[in-house]
């Protein structure tokens, strides 16, 4: 190790050590019992996915069946799967180890960014330490009111460990590295930084779509912070690098998925684009322009300009949402993670400025103040981290018990479970369910409508509608929870289907009802005209005059249907339509389509017995994305290798001192 | 010619001082003439102490907290002055105490004026500062008592603190603190012995009035040291000398007891550290900017205001105690704000045309006159003549004393504070929290007030014959019992009057001496059980005077003689003429090992012990040294 890296290495070790203390129990926990979270979804992906990670495959377990790409961004569950495979531990334990790694290393990557940009490891350490155990977002955003006391918590830790922000925090973990390498790429034009930037940006997006947005916010800030004369070439380079990064991740974020996410967000007024979004965007742009102008006038160093601009933009999203009810990107309240990262960057800038300028007595008194505050608040925070990461006996939870019961009694049949039971269901069971994944990526919005109807219905007109949805989606059993159910999100009644369906299981204000269906198959022969609306579709399912269809999964990419089809009849498969599905009826290709409920509709050109081979290959888009991704990876390796050979002559001469430039004023 | 010159030199100082003195005396003059009866206050407490005065020789105070050295009752200056005035004027100790209140109420603004004039040589502005301090209450803006109102500035807060509450000792200390600062500055400027000695004497008087004045003194010194060079050794010597001069009445064990009581009541914790650090940041920042100032006076006032206001502000807004009794430093805060407000505006006022200054001065005086008249009306209402003997507190005390003569009783709140001003009645409580002699006993009292299941055990163990419990609707002011109704099931009721019930605590003997197994002295439960035991033999105990008691007991092997009197190393015991060692039990009471069985006679004498004797000598020597230093300086 170079001597000048010894102190930063020590700081890094302390940071990792401190955060490791917060998270160490996660590495030994099978479950931490935060049933409110989506952790069950990621554990189920790590547990059940096989070749899904490499080639398009169907995911029948959640949301009534979806392309695997529509479940969640893969980095966290895939990491858990790899770790589970390598260490031969359960997927759940591997998942919590990944969680521990992410939460532990979050401040470390921030430290690396700040240190390498500024050359000031001391203040970078302070800012990262503050980032480790405080929550400026919680202090600044109104939960019930504005309360600085909430500064002494960690939304980062809380979001990742207790709630659903682990993928987002994973993106935030990698984001500083992506920024650092992109900065270095633009500054030095060295191929090794290009390669590192592309890989880091790709990893950021692979962790969470929020990572893509964070990059989209950060890259313009970076371009604005760099010299104006280089803006064109910087823009070009950044565009190429981000394009390359996208090509790498496009198998898991294909254009159709982006369109789905965008479309689904429009269903929620809080997330949809509106006239106010222009105002929000205008405010942020104006604020950023004003700040950039001020920083320029103050001759602030370029890294500091970038940090300040990013902090402003990242913070303005949740703040505008909280105080002015304005947004220009979906789920603005989720950007607290970026906001906290940005505020840590501002803390760093302020610390640097103060340490350089304040008389030593005042600076030392400030350090004493900081230490006193830390001493006072560290004990309750430590208590919180240890309680939050404490392992629990998962077998006593209602989520586990219902999952195991259905596995034993209804294996392979699609069921409907509510709230936290749905979120955790496939962590314990391989039984397919109607819900359980994230609403933002579901390819069939009718699934969300059905789920909402079933969960919220209470009285006959509503429950009648819910029953139609249950039948339409081929649900064989439904779970209903009341106000006293241990299920986290609670239901409206655990008796709402009493008298309509037979009761299979009832405990703790939670009931499982059997849904009588004419057939347990997911494929049905229906009149071709019955595909447009719910009532006619369900009536067709219940019509005893129609022939039954036998549906069997043969793999995650293959299914077989055996039935008899008459004139004017079609075959409806109660799974989401996707262009990747292909049908071969009696040896001949048959057209597939989306029906009125979003299901896969096969129009078999046959009369009498029909043997249908259904195959799923993801479709042209998914295959193309994988091919492009492969080419991009190989191409980038080749280009970077070629460029590396020429880099010694072409790279911009950037002395090390210039990189580690003064933090407060531009040496130029 | 010489006389004329002297008059011209003295008049600018004397006239404002006299005006300030008159103005304040005009407001509070009723204090001198008739007694008041604010039963919520500690006036009765001070009057009880004034009844006995302060003696040089150590004395036991048997009336409160199962007995304690008189030094632990209260700082001695105010009771001593009250006793002296009562003796000179042939009035009651209470009226003597009120006279002391009046004296310091008038003296404090004059002392502040003198301090301001001495350091600035600006009599007009100094007078305005004295006037500000006399009539305005900035503390009611910064740290209001109740709800914040701007009009709080125009209330006689300082007067009410003394007239209705208990701040006369504090006001006295503040008066001497101003003089201490004045003399300390002079001592550092002139390097002469006389002001150095006077600074030490002023500080001595300040801490003899209110021991926490030492905090104000240290903070004031820190402010001075920040803005101008101080002769370090001289300043430290002054502080140290003050402690030595006061050692007779404020011995080290008392400072320790104050620390223990503060720790028990004021709830210090590590959360305070950040406020110290924050104050350090503010302090150093101010120091950084103020270094550029040519004159040290205004910067000192700024620092002084910060130092004096920090503790009450932090307590009010952040509920943290920077140091003990932080809320009471509002009086210091008001003085420092008065100086800062007037002298902070001085540079602005000086830029005004003379006519404008004259108009401003006249307007200020007119406003001051209006406030004075207004405050006089308030003072008349507050200081209305009242007879303490007509109060519930008096009636309860009288009846308890008549029906349970000589018995130790537990009295509540205001009855306890005033009882010994009326009658010499021994109490379980009665002492002031900040100088509490025994934290064990205070914990026991707290348990009794909170109706702890062990309440009757504590009462038995501390030799209490009766407990007086005010109901929630009684006229007793403090109502310290959390669940007064529970005592009806716990103890037999003796009588009930005006919502105040008196319960008898069953005791086998009314004596304060008991023969118990030595093993029973380790815990309150075993001890109380032993007191109730039929096997316990009779023992008698009599006070011959405050420092002298005798007991007659008969003992068996393995038994000890327990005395329900607080332990202090100043007690000497002889058993049948032979010296016996006095021990302390787990309750903080005394016990003796008889050394033989059968009837024995015990004689107990209190002489204060080695600490008080040494402290007395230290004080004597210090007084001689201070006088020598003062006289030597004066003749140089």
Short mmCIF file of C-alpha atoms in Angstrom, two decimals, chain B residues 323-594:
data_model
loop_
_atom_site.label_atom_id
_atom_site.label_comp_id
_atom_site.label_asym_id
_atom_site.label_seq_id
_atom_site.Cartn_x
_atom_site.Cartn_y
_atom_site.Cartn_z
CA UNK B 323 -25.16 23.14 36.03
CA UNK B 324 -27.21 22.84 39.23
CA UNK B 325 -30.03 25.31 39.81
CA UNK B 326 -29.78 26.49 36.22
CA UNK B 327 -33.29 27.91 36.15
CA UNK B 328 -32.47 30.25 39.00
CA UNK B 329 -29.76 31.95 36.98
CA UNK B 330 -32.47 34.03 35.36
CA UNK B 331 -31.63 36.74 37.86
CA UNK B 332 -28.05 36.85 36.59
CA UNK B 333 -29.41 36.76 33.06
CA UNK B 334 -31.50 39.87 33.71
CA UNK B 335 -28.52 41.76 35.08
CA UNK B 336 -26.31 40.81 32.14
CA UNK B 337 -29.00 41.68 29.60
CA UNK B 338 -29.50 45.04 31.31
CA UNK B 339 -25.83 45.88 30.86
CA UNK B 340 -25.68 44.57 27.31
CA UNK B 341 -28.87 46.27 26.18
CA UNK B 342 -27.85 49.70 27.42
CA UNK B 343 -24.18 49.61 26.50
CA UNK B 344 -24.88 47.76 23.27
CA UNK B 345 -27.12 50.64 22.21
CA UNK B 346 -24.66 53.20 23.46
CA UNK B 347 -22.68 53.55 20.18
CA UNK B 348 -25.95 54.08 18.31
CA UNK B 349 -27.28 56.56 20.82
CA UNK B 350 -24.03 58.51 20.73
CA UNK B 351 -24.48 59.08 17.04
CA UNK B 352 -27.81 60.79 17.61
CA UNK B 353 -28.07 64.57 17.86
CA UNK B 354 -27.99 65.92 21.38
CA UNK B 355 -31.63 66.93 21.22
CA UNK B 356 -32.62 63.42 20.26
CA UNK B 357 -30.55 62.01 23.12
CA UNK B 358 -32.23 64.40 25.52
CA UNK B 359 -35.67 63.46 24.25
CA UNK B 360 -34.75 59.78 24.52
CA UNK B 361 -33.47 60.23 28.07
CA UNK B 362 -36.59 62.10 29.12
CA UNK B 363 -38.81 59.50 27.50
CA UNK B 364 -36.91 56.75 29.31
CA UNK B 365 -37.25 58.52 32.63
CA UNK B 366 -40.94 59.14 32.07
CA UNK B 367 -41.45 55.51 31.19
CA UNK B 368 -39.44 54.47 34.25
CA UNK B 369 -41.59 56.69 36.42
CA UNK B 370 -44.71 55.16 35.00
CA UNK B 371 -43.37 51.66 35.62
CA UNK B 372 -42.29 52.57 39.13
CA UNK B 373 -45.77 53.74 40.02
CA UNK B 374 -47.23 50.68 38.40
CA UNK B 375 -44.87 48.38 40.29
CA UNK B 376 -45.66 50.16 43.50
CA UNK B 377 -49.31 49.25 42.98
CA UNK B 378 -48.30 45.63 42.36
CA UNK B 379 -46.09 45.69 45.47
CA UNK B 380 -48.95 46.98 47.59
CA UNK B 381 -51.05 44.07 46.45
CA UNK B 382 -48.31 41.54 47.02
CA UNK B 383 -47.10 42.90 50.34
CA UNK B 384 -50.47 43.25 52.01
CA UNK B 385 -50.34 42.72 55.75
CA UNK B 386 -51.01 39.12 56.63
CA UNK B 387 -50.74 37.20 59.82
CA UNK B 388 -49.09 33.82 59.45
CA UNK B 389 -50.80 32.74 62.67
CA UNK B 390 -54.12 32.83 60.83
CA UNK B 391 -53.06 30.33 58.24
CA UNK B 392 -53.77 26.65 57.93
CA UNK B 393 -50.06 25.97 58.30
CA UNK B 394 -50.04 27.58 61.72
CA UNK B 395 -53.19 25.82 62.93
CA UNK B 396 -51.96 22.41 61.85
CA UNK B 397 -48.54 22.93 63.41
CA UNK B 398 -50.03 24.20 66.65
CA UNK B 399 -52.39 21.28 67.02
CA UNK B 400 -49.76 18.69 66.16
CA UNK B 401 -47.36 20.24 68.66
CA UNK B 402 -50.04 20.35 71.35
CA UNK B 403 -51.29 16.83 70.83
CA UNK B 404 -47.95 15.16 70.15
CA UNK B 405 -45.52 17.17 72.27
CA UNK B 406 -41.88 16.56 71.43
CA UNK B 407 -42.74 13.85 68.92
CA UNK B 408 -41.08 13.75 65.51
CA UNK B 409 -43.66 14.25 62.77
CA UNK B 410 -43.71 14.31 59.03
CA UNK B 411 -45.23 17.54 57.80
CA UNK B 412 -46.11 18.32 54.21
CA UNK B 413 -44.89 21.13 51.92
CA UNK B 414 -45.76 24.57 53.18
CA UNK B 415 -46.62 23.34 56.70
CA UNK B 416 -43.14 21.87 56.92
CA UNK B 417 -41.50 25.07 55.61
CA UNK B 418 -43.25 27.26 58.14
CA UNK B 419 -43.69 25.00 61.17
CA UNK B 420 -40.44 25.90 62.90
CA UNK B 421 -41.06 29.59 62.41
CA UNK B 422 -44.01 29.08 64.76
CA UNK B 423 -42.99 26.32 67.14
CA UNK B 424 -39.93 24.14 67.75
CA UNK B 425 -41.25 20.94 66.32
CA UNK B 426 -38.95 18.08 65.24
CA UNK B 427 -39.65 16.95 61.70
CA UNK B 428 -38.70 14.10 59.44
CA UNK B 429 -38.28 16.64 56.65
CA UNK B 430 -38.11 20.39 56.72
CA UNK B 431 -34.65 20.83 55.23
CA UNK B 432 -33.90 22.44 51.92
CA UNK B 433 -33.26 20.10 49.02
CA UNK B 434 -30.13 21.77 47.67
CA UNK B 435 -28.13 21.24 50.86
CA UNK B 436 -29.80 17.99 51.90
CA UNK B 437 -27.73 16.35 54.58
CA UNK B 438 -28.81 12.77 53.83
CA UNK B 439 -29.89 11.53 50.42
CA UNK B 440 -31.04 8.29 52.06
CA UNK B 441 -33.50 10.19 54.16
CA UNK B 442 -34.64 12.24 51.17
CA UNK B 443 -35.28 9.06 49.22
CA UNK B 444 -37.33 7.75 52.13
CA UNK B 445 -39.37 10.96 52.20
CA UNK B 446 -39.97 10.64 48.49
CA UNK B 447 -41.21 7.08 49.00
CA UNK B 448 -43.63 8.28 51.66
CA UNK B 449 -44.92 11.07 49.42
CA UNK B 450 -45.43 8.61 46.61
CA UNK B 451 -47.28 6.15 48.87
CA UNK B 452 -44.67 3.52 48.30
CA UNK B 453 -45.63 0.17 49.90
CA UNK B 454 -42.68 0.60 52.25
CA UNK B 455 -43.86 4.01 53.43
CA UNK B 456 -44.81 2.83 56.92
CA UNK B 457 -41.47 1.01 57.20
CA UNK B 458 -39.61 4.24 56.47
CA UNK B 459 -41.76 6.22 58.90
CA UNK B 460 -41.19 3.67 61.65
CA UNK B 461 -37.49 3.44 60.98
CA UNK B 462 -37.01 7.20 61.16
CA UNK B 463 -38.95 7.47 64.43
CA UNK B 464 -41.91 9.39 63.05
CA UNK B 465 -44.92 9.44 65.37
CA UNK B 466 -47.40 11.03 63.02
CA UNK B 467 -47.71 11.96 59.39
CA UNK B 468 -49.74 14.92 58.19
CA UNK B 469 -51.38 14.33 54.84
CA UNK B 470 -53.16 17.14 52.98
CA UNK B 471 -55.96 16.18 50.63
CA UNK B 472 -55.95 17.45 47.08
CA UNK B 473 -58.55 20.09 47.93
CA UNK B 474 -56.84 21.35 51.07
CA UNK B 475 -55.40 24.83 51.45
CA UNK B 476 -51.87 23.47 51.87
CA UNK B 477 -49.90 24.84 48.93
CA UNK B 478 -47.63 22.05 47.65
CA UNK B 479 -49.70 18.90 48.29
CA UNK B 480 -46.69 16.61 47.95
CA UNK B 481 -48.54 13.32 48.53
CA UNK B 482 -49.29 11.60 45.24
CA UNK B 483 -52.11 9.46 46.69
CA UNK B 484 -53.23 11.00 49.99
CA UNK B 485 -56.30 8.80 50.12
CA UNK B 486 -54.19 5.65 50.45
CA UNK B 487 -53.04 6.62 53.95
CA UNK B 488 -56.56 6.06 55.28
CA UNK B 489 -56.04 2.32 54.68
CA UNK B 490 -52.43 2.33 55.78
CA UNK B 491 -52.39 4.15 59.13
CA UNK B 492 -54.87 4.98 61.92
CA UNK B 493 -56.26 8.49 61.64
CA UNK B 494 -55.79 10.79 64.62
CA UNK B 495 -57.84 13.70 63.38
CA UNK B 496 -58.76 15.60 60.27
CA UNK B 497 -59.12 19.34 59.83
CA UNK B 498 -59.74 21.50 56.75
CA UNK B 499 -58.82 18.71 54.38
CA UNK B 500 -55.64 17.82 56.24
CA UNK B 501 -55.54 14.43 57.94
CA UNK B 502 -53.11 13.46 60.66
CA UNK B 503 -52.27 9.77 60.89
CA UNK B 504 -50.53 8.08 63.75
CA UNK B 505 -47.54 5.92 62.93
CA UNK B 506 -47.68 2.98 65.35
CA UNK B 507 -44.48 2.95 67.42
CA UNK B 508 -43.70 0.85 70.48
CA UNK B 509 -41.92 3.80 71.99
CA UNK B 510 -41.86 7.54 71.42
CA UNK B 511 -38.18 7.65 72.34
CA UNK B 512 -35.47 8.27 69.72
CA UNK B 513 -33.24 5.64 71.36
CA UNK B 514 -33.86 1.94 70.86
CA UNK B 515 -32.16 -1.28 71.72
CA UNK B 516 -32.15 -3.55 68.69
CA UNK B 517 -30.15 -6.56 67.50
CA UNK B 518 -26.99 -5.32 65.81
CA UNK B 519 -27.85 -7.42 62.75
CA UNK B 520 -31.05 -5.40 62.29
CA UNK B 521 -29.12 -2.23 61.50
CA UNK B 522 -28.29 -3.33 57.97
CA UNK B 523 -31.67 -2.70 56.37
CA UNK B 524 -34.74 -0.53 56.94
CA UNK B 525 -37.10 -3.53 56.92
CA UNK B 526 -35.19 -5.49 59.55
CA UNK B 527 -34.71 -2.36 61.59
CA UNK B 528 -38.42 -1.46 61.53
CA UNK B 529 -39.27 -5.06 62.40
CA UNK B 530 -36.88 -4.94 65.33
CA UNK B 531 -38.47 -1.71 66.57
CA UNK B 532 -41.87 -3.39 66.61
CA UNK B 533 -40.52 -6.54 68.25
CA UNK B 534 -41.87 -7.31 71.70
CA UNK B 535 -38.40 -8.44 72.71
CA UNK B 536 -37.05 -4.91 72.36
CA UNK B 537 -36.30 -3.31 75.71
CA UNK B 538 -37.38 0.19 76.69
CA UNK B 539 -34.99 3.09 76.22
CA UNK B 540 -35.32 6.79 77.02
CA UNK B 541 -33.86 9.73 75.15
CA UNK B 542 -33.81 13.39 76.16
CA UNK B 543 -32.36 16.52 74.63
CA UNK B 544 -30.62 18.66 77.22
CA UNK B 545 -29.93 21.31 74.63
CA UNK B 546 -29.34 21.34 70.87
CA UNK B 547 -25.84 19.90 71.23
CA UNK B 548 -26.38 17.63 74.19
CA UNK B 549 -28.56 14.57 74.73
CA UNK B 550 -28.75 11.66 77.17
CA UNK B 551 -30.20 8.18 76.86
CA UNK B 552 -30.91 5.45 79.39
CA UNK B 553 -31.11 1.90 78.03
CA UNK B 554 -30.80 -1.68 79.11
CA UNK B 555 -29.09 -4.07 76.72
CA UNK B 556 -28.62 -7.77 76.17
CA UNK B 557 -25.73 -9.54 74.41
CA UNK B 558 -25.69 -8.90 70.62
CA UNK B 559 -27.79 -5.79 70.92
CA UNK B 560 -26.90 -2.29 69.85
CA UNK B 561 -28.27 1.09 70.82
CA UNK B 562 -29.82 2.81 67.87
CA UNK B 563 -30.41 6.56 67.99
CA UNK B 564 -32.88 7.99 65.50
CA UNK B 565 -30.72 11.03 65.02
CA UNK B 566 -28.68 11.66 61.88
CA UNK B 567 -25.11 10.50 62.10
CA UNK B 568 -22.35 13.09 62.01
CA UNK B 569 -18.71 12.66 62.99
CA UNK B 570 -19.13 15.66 65.28
CA UNK B 571 -21.08 13.59 67.80
CA UNK B 572 -19.16 12.24 70.77
CA UNK B 573 -20.65 9.54 72.97
CA UNK B 574 -19.80 8.23 76.41
CA UNK B 575 -21.34 5.13 77.94
CA UNK B 576 -21.29 5.30 81.69
CA UNK B 577 -18.46 7.78 81.40
CA UNK B 578 -16.42 5.73 78.97
CA UNK B 579 -15.91 6.96 75.43
CA UNK B 580 -17.82 4.95 72.86
CA UNK B 581 -17.51 4.99 69.11
CA UNK B 582 -20.49 6.39 67.19
CA UNK B 583 -21.42 4.44 64.05
CA UNK B 584 -23.58 5.18 61.05
CA UNK B 585 -26.29 2.71 60.03
CA UNK B 586 -27.79 2.08 56.59
CA UNK B 587 -30.44 4.77 57.17
CA UNK B 588 -27.85 7.41 57.99
CA UNK B 589 -28.71 7.32 61.72
CA UNK B 590 -26.38 6.80 64.70
CA UNK B 591 -25.86 3.64 66.66
CA UNK B 592 -23.55 2.55 69.48
CA UNK B 593 -22.17 -0.78 70.54
CA UNK B 594 -22.79 -0.80 74.30
#
